[in-house]
Coordinates of C-alpha atoms and ligand atoms in Angstrom, one line a residue:
X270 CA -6.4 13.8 25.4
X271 CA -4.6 11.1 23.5
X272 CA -5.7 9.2 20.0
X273 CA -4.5 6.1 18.7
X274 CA -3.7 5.9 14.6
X275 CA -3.7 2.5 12.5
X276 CA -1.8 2.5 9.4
X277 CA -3.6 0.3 6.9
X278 CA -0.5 -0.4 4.6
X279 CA -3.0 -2.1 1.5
X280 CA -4.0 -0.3 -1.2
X281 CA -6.0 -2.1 -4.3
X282 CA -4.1 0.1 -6.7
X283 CA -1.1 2.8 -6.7
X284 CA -1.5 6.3 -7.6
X285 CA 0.9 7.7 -9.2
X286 CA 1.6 10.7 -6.6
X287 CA 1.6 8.4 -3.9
X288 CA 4.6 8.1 -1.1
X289 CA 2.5 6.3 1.6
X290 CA 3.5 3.3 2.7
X291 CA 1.7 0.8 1.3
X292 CA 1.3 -2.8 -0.7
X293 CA -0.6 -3.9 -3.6
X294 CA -0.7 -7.7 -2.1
X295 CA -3.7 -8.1 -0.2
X296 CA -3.1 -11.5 1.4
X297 CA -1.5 -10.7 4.7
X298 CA -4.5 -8.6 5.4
X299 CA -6.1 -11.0 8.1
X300 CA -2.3 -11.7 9.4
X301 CA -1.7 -8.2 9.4
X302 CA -4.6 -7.6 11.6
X303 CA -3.3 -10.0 14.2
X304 CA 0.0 -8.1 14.2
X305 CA -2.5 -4.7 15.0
X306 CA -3.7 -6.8 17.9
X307 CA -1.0 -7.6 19.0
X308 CA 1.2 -4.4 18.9
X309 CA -1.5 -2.8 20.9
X310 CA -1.4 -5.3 23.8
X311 CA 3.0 -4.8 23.6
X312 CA 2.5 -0.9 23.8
X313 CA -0.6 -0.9 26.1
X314 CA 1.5 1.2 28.5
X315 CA 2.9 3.9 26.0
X316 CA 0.5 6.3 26.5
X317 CA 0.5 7.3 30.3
X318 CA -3.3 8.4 29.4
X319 CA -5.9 5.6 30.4
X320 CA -8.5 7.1 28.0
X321 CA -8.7 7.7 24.4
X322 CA -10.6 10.5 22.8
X323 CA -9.7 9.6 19.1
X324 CA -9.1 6.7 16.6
X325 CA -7.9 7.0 13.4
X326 CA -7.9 4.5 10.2
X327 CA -5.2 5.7 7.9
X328 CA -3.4 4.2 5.3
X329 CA -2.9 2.8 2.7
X330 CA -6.7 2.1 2.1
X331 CA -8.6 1.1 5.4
X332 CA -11.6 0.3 3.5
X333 CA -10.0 -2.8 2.2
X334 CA -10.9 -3.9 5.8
X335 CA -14.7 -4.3 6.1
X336 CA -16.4 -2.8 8.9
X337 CA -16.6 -5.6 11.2
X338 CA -12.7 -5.7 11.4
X339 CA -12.5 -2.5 11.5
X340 CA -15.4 -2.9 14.7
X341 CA -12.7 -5.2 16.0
X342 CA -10.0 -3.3 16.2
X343 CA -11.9 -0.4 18.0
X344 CA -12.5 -3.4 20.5
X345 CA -9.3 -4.3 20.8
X346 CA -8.2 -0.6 21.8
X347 CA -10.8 -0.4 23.8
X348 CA -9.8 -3.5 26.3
X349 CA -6.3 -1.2 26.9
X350 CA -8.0 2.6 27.3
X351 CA -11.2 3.9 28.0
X352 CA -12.4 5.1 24.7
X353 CA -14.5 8.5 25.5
X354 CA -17.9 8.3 24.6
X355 CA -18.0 11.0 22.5
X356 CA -14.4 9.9 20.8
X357 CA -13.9 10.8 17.4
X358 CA -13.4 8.1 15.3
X359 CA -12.3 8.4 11.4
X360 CA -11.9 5.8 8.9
X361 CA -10.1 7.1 5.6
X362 CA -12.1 5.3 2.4
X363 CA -11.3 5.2 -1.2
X364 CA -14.8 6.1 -2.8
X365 CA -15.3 2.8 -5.2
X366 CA -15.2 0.6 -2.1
X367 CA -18.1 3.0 -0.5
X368 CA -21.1 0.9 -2.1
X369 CA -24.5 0.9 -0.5
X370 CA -24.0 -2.6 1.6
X371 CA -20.4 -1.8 2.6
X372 CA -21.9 1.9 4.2
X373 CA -24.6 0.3 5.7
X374 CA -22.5 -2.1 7.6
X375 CA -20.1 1.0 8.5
X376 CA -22.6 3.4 9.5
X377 CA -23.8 0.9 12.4
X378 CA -19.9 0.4 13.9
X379 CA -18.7 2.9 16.2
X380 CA -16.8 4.8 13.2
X381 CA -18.6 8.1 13.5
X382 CA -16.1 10.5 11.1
X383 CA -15.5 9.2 7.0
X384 CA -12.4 11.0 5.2
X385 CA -12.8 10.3 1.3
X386 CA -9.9 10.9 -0.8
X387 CA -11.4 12.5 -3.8
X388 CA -9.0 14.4 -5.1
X389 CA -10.8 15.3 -8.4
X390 CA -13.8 15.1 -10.0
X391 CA -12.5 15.2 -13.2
X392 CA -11.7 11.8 -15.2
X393 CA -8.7 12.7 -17.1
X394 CA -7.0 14.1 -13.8
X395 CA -8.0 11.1 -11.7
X396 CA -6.8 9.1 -14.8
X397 CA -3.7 10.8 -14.9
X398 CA -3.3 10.4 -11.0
X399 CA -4.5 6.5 -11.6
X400 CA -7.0 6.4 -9.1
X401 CA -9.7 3.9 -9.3
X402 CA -13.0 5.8 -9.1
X403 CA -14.8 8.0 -10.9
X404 CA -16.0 11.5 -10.7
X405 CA -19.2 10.6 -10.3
X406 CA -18.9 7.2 -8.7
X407 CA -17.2 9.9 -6.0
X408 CA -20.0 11.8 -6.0
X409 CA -22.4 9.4 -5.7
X410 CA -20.4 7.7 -2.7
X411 CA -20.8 10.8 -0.8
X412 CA -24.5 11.6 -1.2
X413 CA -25.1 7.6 -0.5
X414 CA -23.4 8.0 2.9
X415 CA -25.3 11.0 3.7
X416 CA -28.1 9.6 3.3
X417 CA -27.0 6.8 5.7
X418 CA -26.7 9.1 8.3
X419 CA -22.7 10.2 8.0
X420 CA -22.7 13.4 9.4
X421 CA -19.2 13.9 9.5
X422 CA -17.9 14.0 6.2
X423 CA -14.2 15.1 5.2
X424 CA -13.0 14.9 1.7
X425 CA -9.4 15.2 -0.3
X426 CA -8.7 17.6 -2.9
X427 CA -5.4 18.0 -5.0
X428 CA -4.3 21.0 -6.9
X429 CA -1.3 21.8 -8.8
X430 CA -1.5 18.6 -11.0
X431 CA -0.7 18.7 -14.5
X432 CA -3.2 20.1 -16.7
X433 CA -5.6 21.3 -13.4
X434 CA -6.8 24.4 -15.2
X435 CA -8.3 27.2 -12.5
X436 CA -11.7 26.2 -14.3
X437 CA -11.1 22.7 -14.0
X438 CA -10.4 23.4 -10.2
X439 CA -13.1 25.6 -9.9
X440 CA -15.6 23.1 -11.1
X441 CA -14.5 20.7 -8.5
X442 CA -14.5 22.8 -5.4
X443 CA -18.0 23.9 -6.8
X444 CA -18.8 20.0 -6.6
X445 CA -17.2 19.8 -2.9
X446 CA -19.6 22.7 -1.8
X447 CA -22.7 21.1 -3.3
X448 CA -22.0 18.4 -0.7
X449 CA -22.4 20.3 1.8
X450 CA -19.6 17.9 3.4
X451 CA -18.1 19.2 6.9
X452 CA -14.2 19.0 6.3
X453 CA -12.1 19.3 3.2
X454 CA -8.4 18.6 3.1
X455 CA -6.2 20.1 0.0
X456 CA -2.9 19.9 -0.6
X457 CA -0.7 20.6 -3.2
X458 CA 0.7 17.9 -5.8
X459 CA 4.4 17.0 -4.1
X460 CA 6.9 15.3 -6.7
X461 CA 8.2 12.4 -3.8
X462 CA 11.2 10.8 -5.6
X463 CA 10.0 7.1 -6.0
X464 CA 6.7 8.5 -6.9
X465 CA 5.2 7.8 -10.8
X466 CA 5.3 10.9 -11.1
X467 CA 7.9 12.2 -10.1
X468 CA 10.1 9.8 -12.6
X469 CA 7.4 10.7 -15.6
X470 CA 8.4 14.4 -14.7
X471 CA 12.5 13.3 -15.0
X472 CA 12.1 11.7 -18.6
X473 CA 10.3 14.9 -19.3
X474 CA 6.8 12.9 -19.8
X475 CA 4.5 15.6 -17.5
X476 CA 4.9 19.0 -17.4
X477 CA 5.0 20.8 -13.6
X478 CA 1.9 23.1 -13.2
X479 CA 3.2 26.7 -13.4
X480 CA 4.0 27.8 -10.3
X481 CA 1.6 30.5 -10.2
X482 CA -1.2 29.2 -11.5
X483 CA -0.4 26.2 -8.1
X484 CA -0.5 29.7 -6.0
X485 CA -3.8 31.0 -7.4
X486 CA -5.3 27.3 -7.1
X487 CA -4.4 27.5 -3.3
X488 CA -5.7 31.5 -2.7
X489 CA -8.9 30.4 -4.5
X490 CA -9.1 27.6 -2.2
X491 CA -8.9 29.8 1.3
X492 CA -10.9 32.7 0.0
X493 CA -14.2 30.5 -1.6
X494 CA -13.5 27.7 1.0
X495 CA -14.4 30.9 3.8
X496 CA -17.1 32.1 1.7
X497 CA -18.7 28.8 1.9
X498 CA -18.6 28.7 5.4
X499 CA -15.0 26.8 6.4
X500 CA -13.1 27.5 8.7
X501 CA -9.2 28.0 7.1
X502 CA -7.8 25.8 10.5
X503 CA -4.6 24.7 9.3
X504 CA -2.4 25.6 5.9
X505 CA -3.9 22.4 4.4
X506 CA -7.0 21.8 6.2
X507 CA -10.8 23.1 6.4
X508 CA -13.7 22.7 8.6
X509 CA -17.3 23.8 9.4
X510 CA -17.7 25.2 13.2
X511 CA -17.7 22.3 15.3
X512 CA -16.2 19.7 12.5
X513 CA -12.3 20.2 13.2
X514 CA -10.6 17.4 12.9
X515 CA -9.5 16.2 16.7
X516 CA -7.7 13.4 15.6
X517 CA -5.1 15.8 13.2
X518 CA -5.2 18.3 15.8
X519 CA -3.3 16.3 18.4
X520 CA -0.4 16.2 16.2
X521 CA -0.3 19.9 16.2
X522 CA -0.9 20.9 19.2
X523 CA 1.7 18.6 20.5
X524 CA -0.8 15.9 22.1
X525 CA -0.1 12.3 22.6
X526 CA -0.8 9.2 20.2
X527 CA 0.0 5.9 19.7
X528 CA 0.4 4.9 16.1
X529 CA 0.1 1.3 15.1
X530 CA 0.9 -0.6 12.1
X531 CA 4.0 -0.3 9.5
X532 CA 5.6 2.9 8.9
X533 CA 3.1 4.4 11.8
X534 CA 4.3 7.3 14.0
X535 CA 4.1 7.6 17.8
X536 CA 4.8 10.7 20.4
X537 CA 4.4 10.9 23.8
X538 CA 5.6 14.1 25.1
X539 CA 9.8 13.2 25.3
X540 CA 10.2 11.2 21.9
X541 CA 9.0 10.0 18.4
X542 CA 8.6 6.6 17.5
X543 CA 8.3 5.4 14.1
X544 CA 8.0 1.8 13.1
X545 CA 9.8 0.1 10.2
X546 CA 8.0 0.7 6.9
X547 CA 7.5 -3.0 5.9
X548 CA 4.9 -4.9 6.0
X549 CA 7.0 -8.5 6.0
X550 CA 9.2 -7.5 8.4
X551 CA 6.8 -5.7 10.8
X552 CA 5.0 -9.0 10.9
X553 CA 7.8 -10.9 11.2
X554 CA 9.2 -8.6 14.2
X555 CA 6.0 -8.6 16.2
X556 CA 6.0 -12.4 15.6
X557 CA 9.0 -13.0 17.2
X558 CA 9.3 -10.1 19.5
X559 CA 11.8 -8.3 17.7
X560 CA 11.8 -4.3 17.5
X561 CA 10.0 -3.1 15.2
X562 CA 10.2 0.5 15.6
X563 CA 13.2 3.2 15.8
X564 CA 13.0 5.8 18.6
X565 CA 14.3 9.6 18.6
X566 CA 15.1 11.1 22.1
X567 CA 13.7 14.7 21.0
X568 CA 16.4 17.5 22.7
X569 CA 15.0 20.8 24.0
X570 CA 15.8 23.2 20.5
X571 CA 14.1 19.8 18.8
X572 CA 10.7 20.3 20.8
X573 CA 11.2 24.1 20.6
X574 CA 11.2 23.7 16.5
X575 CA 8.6 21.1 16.5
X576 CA 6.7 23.6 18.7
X577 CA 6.5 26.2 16.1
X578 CA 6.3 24.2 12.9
X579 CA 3.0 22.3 14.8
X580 CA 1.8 25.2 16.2
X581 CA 2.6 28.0 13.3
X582 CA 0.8 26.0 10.9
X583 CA -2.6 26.5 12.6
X584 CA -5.3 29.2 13.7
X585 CA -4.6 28.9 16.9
X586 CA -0.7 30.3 16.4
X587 CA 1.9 30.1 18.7
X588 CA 1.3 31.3 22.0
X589 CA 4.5 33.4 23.3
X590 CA 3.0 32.7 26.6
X591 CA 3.4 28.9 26.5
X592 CA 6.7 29.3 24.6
X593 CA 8.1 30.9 27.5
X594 CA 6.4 28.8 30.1
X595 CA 7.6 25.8 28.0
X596 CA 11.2 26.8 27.0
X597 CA 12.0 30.0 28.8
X598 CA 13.2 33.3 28.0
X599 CA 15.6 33.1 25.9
X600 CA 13.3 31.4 23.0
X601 CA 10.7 33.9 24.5
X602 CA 12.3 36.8 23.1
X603 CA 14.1 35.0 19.9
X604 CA 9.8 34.6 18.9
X605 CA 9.6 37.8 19.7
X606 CA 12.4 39.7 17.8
X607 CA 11.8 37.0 14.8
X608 CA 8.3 38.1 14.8
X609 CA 8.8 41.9 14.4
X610 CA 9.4 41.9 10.6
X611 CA 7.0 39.6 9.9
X612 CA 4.0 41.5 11.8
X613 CA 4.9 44.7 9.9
X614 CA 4.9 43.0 6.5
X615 CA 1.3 41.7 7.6
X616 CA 2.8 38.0 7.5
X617 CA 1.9 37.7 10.8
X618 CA -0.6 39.2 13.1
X619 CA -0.5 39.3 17.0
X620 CA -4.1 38.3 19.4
X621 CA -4.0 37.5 22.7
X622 CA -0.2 37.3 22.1
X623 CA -0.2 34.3 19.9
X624 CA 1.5 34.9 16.9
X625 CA -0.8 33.5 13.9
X626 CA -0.1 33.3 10.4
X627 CA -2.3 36.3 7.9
X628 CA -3.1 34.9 4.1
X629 CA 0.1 36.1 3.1
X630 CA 2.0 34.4 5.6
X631 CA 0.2 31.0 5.0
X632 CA 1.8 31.3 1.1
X633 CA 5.5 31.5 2.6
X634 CA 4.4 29.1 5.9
X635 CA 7.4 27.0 5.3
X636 CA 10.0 30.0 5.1
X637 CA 8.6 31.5 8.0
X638 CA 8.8 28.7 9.9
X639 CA 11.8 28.0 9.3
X640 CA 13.4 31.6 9.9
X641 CA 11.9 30.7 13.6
X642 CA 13.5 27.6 13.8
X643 CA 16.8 27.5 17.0
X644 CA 19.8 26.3 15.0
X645 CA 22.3 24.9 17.5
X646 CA 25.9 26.2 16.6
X647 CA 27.9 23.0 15.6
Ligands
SF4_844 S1 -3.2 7.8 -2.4 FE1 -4.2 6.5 -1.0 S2 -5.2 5.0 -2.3 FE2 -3.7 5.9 -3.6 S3 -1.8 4.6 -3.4 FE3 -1.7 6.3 -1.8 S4 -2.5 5.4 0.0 FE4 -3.2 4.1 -1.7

């Protein structure tokens, strides 16, 4: 199983919590999907995988593309791999450019999975966030490509923001369930330096969202997301049985994927691959057969740590099993001693002897994960 990812580095607007790569110039965006083209011809061979069992249109905002270059692109892989016939194939959209003719040409290309980023239904927060859309206009984008046919339907959620009161984020999960949508991602608002935010928050201009009010935001989250039928897959991820997102998956369970485009991520099993977050000089390096991307030979306490942050993070656990199969005793056993305080402090709980995160473990995920990290003595 191995996916292929575009990063679509346009966006019509910036948010203001936004540390994507991305560009507000939309004028390279037919030269830019030459450069896709041909990227995927130069790196034909990375995956040793002949078939490809998900696509995914990320950005940046894909739907600045319309749905016939987007149709194009999924050619284009599919003259280098054998896509699988029942690939999963997602296109992120930002809801304003989801009007009735632009989701009728999408819903007859091969894109068969829609992530909209959301984030609120609220106008003040999604003023204060400067998104482009509406509430409603949201909403509405949702039900429209529903009634299209979209069956497959994730959607973005942010908590923590300034002023999100837990009625105010309340309301919108409410909203969210009314869908009846198959996916929901949430995260929590991140300050990224270089962010709108972020330098708002250092000339004192927003005020940080109480830190416990952000952790009741997030428990409200997993316990009405499960009573409305989700699946709590991941820290920051969701699903209805049957609607986990494959394509996300990969990356945590340590699966193959080629990632095209500026500032877009590869792995294949021995090392990461990132290329340069530009858009000019991608171009400009593809053109003229430059490189383009910077490479990270992964040692074996690398792949043993991103072995539990990937696999730690989801429902599935980590598997002392595999850890020992994968990286021997030694790590074996440090799992197992690490784990013995957590399991009694009902962090953690043990089944089929995977290790796999409780409720209160998924609150201090990133300490947890960390305390199992291997530090190599300098
Ligand atoms: S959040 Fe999405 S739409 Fe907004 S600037 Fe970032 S990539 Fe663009």
């Amino acid at each position: 199983m191995s996916g292929v990812y575009f990063h679509i580095p346009f966006c019509k607007q910036l948010c203001h919590y936004c540390a994507f790569h991305k560009s507000i110039s939309l004028q390279a965006t037919n030269e830019m999907l030459n450069c896709f083209k041909k990227e995927l011809k130069l790196r034909k061979d990375y995956l040793n995988q002949k078939s490809v069992s998900t696509i995914y249109f990320g950005g940046g905002t894909p739907s600045v593309y319309q749905p016939e270059q987007i149709e194009l692109l999924i050619d284009e892989v599919a003259k280098y791999w054998n896509i699988e016939s029942d690939a999963e194939i997602t296109m992120e959209a930002n809801p304003d450019d989801l009007n009735q003719s632009y989701l009728e040409k999408l819903s007859k290309s091969s894109v068969n999975r829609l992530s909209v980023g959301i984030q609120s239904f609220h106008d003040e927060d999604l003023i204060l966030m400067n998104r482009r859309h509406t509430g409603k206009e949201a909403f509405n984008a949702i039900r429209r490509a529903q009634d299209l046919g979209f069956d497959n339907i994730s959607v973005d959620q942010i908590y923590g923001v300034p002023g999100l009161s837990m009625e105010k984020w309340k309301e919108n999960l409410d909203l969210v369930y009314d869908l009846n949508i198959q996916h929901i991602s949430s995260y929590h608002l991140m300050y990224d330096p270089n962010t709108v935010f972020s330098k708002k928050l250092e000339k004192g201009q927003l005020t940080e969202l109480d830190e416990e009010e952000s952790f009741e935001q997030f428990k409200y989250l997993i316990d009405s997301a499960r009573e409305n039928g989700f699946i709590h897959y991941e820290i920051s991820n969701f699903s209805k049985e049957g609607f986990i997102s494959r394509h996300n998956s990969s990356y945590w369970q340590q699966k193959q994927y080629l990632g095209i485009g500026p500032s877009a991520h590869s792995y294949n099993l021995q090392e990461r691959e990132w290329n340069i977050a530009h858009n000019y000089k991608y171009m400009k390096a593809i053109d003229e057969k430059e490189d383009f991307s910077e490479k990270e030979n992964l040692s074996f306490h690398d792949r043993f740590n991103d072995f539990v942050l990937t696999s730690l993070r989801t429902y599935w656990g980590m598997n002392l099993d595999q850890v020992k199969e994968l990286f021997g005793e030694q790590l074996h056993q440090h799992c197992v001693k690490k784990a013995e305080k957590y399991i009694q402090s009902n962090h953690i709980r043990k089944e089929n002897n995977s290790l796999i995160l409780c409720d209160d473990g998924v609150f201090v995920s990133n300490d947890i994960m960390s305390d199992f990290f291997w530090i190599e003595e300098e």
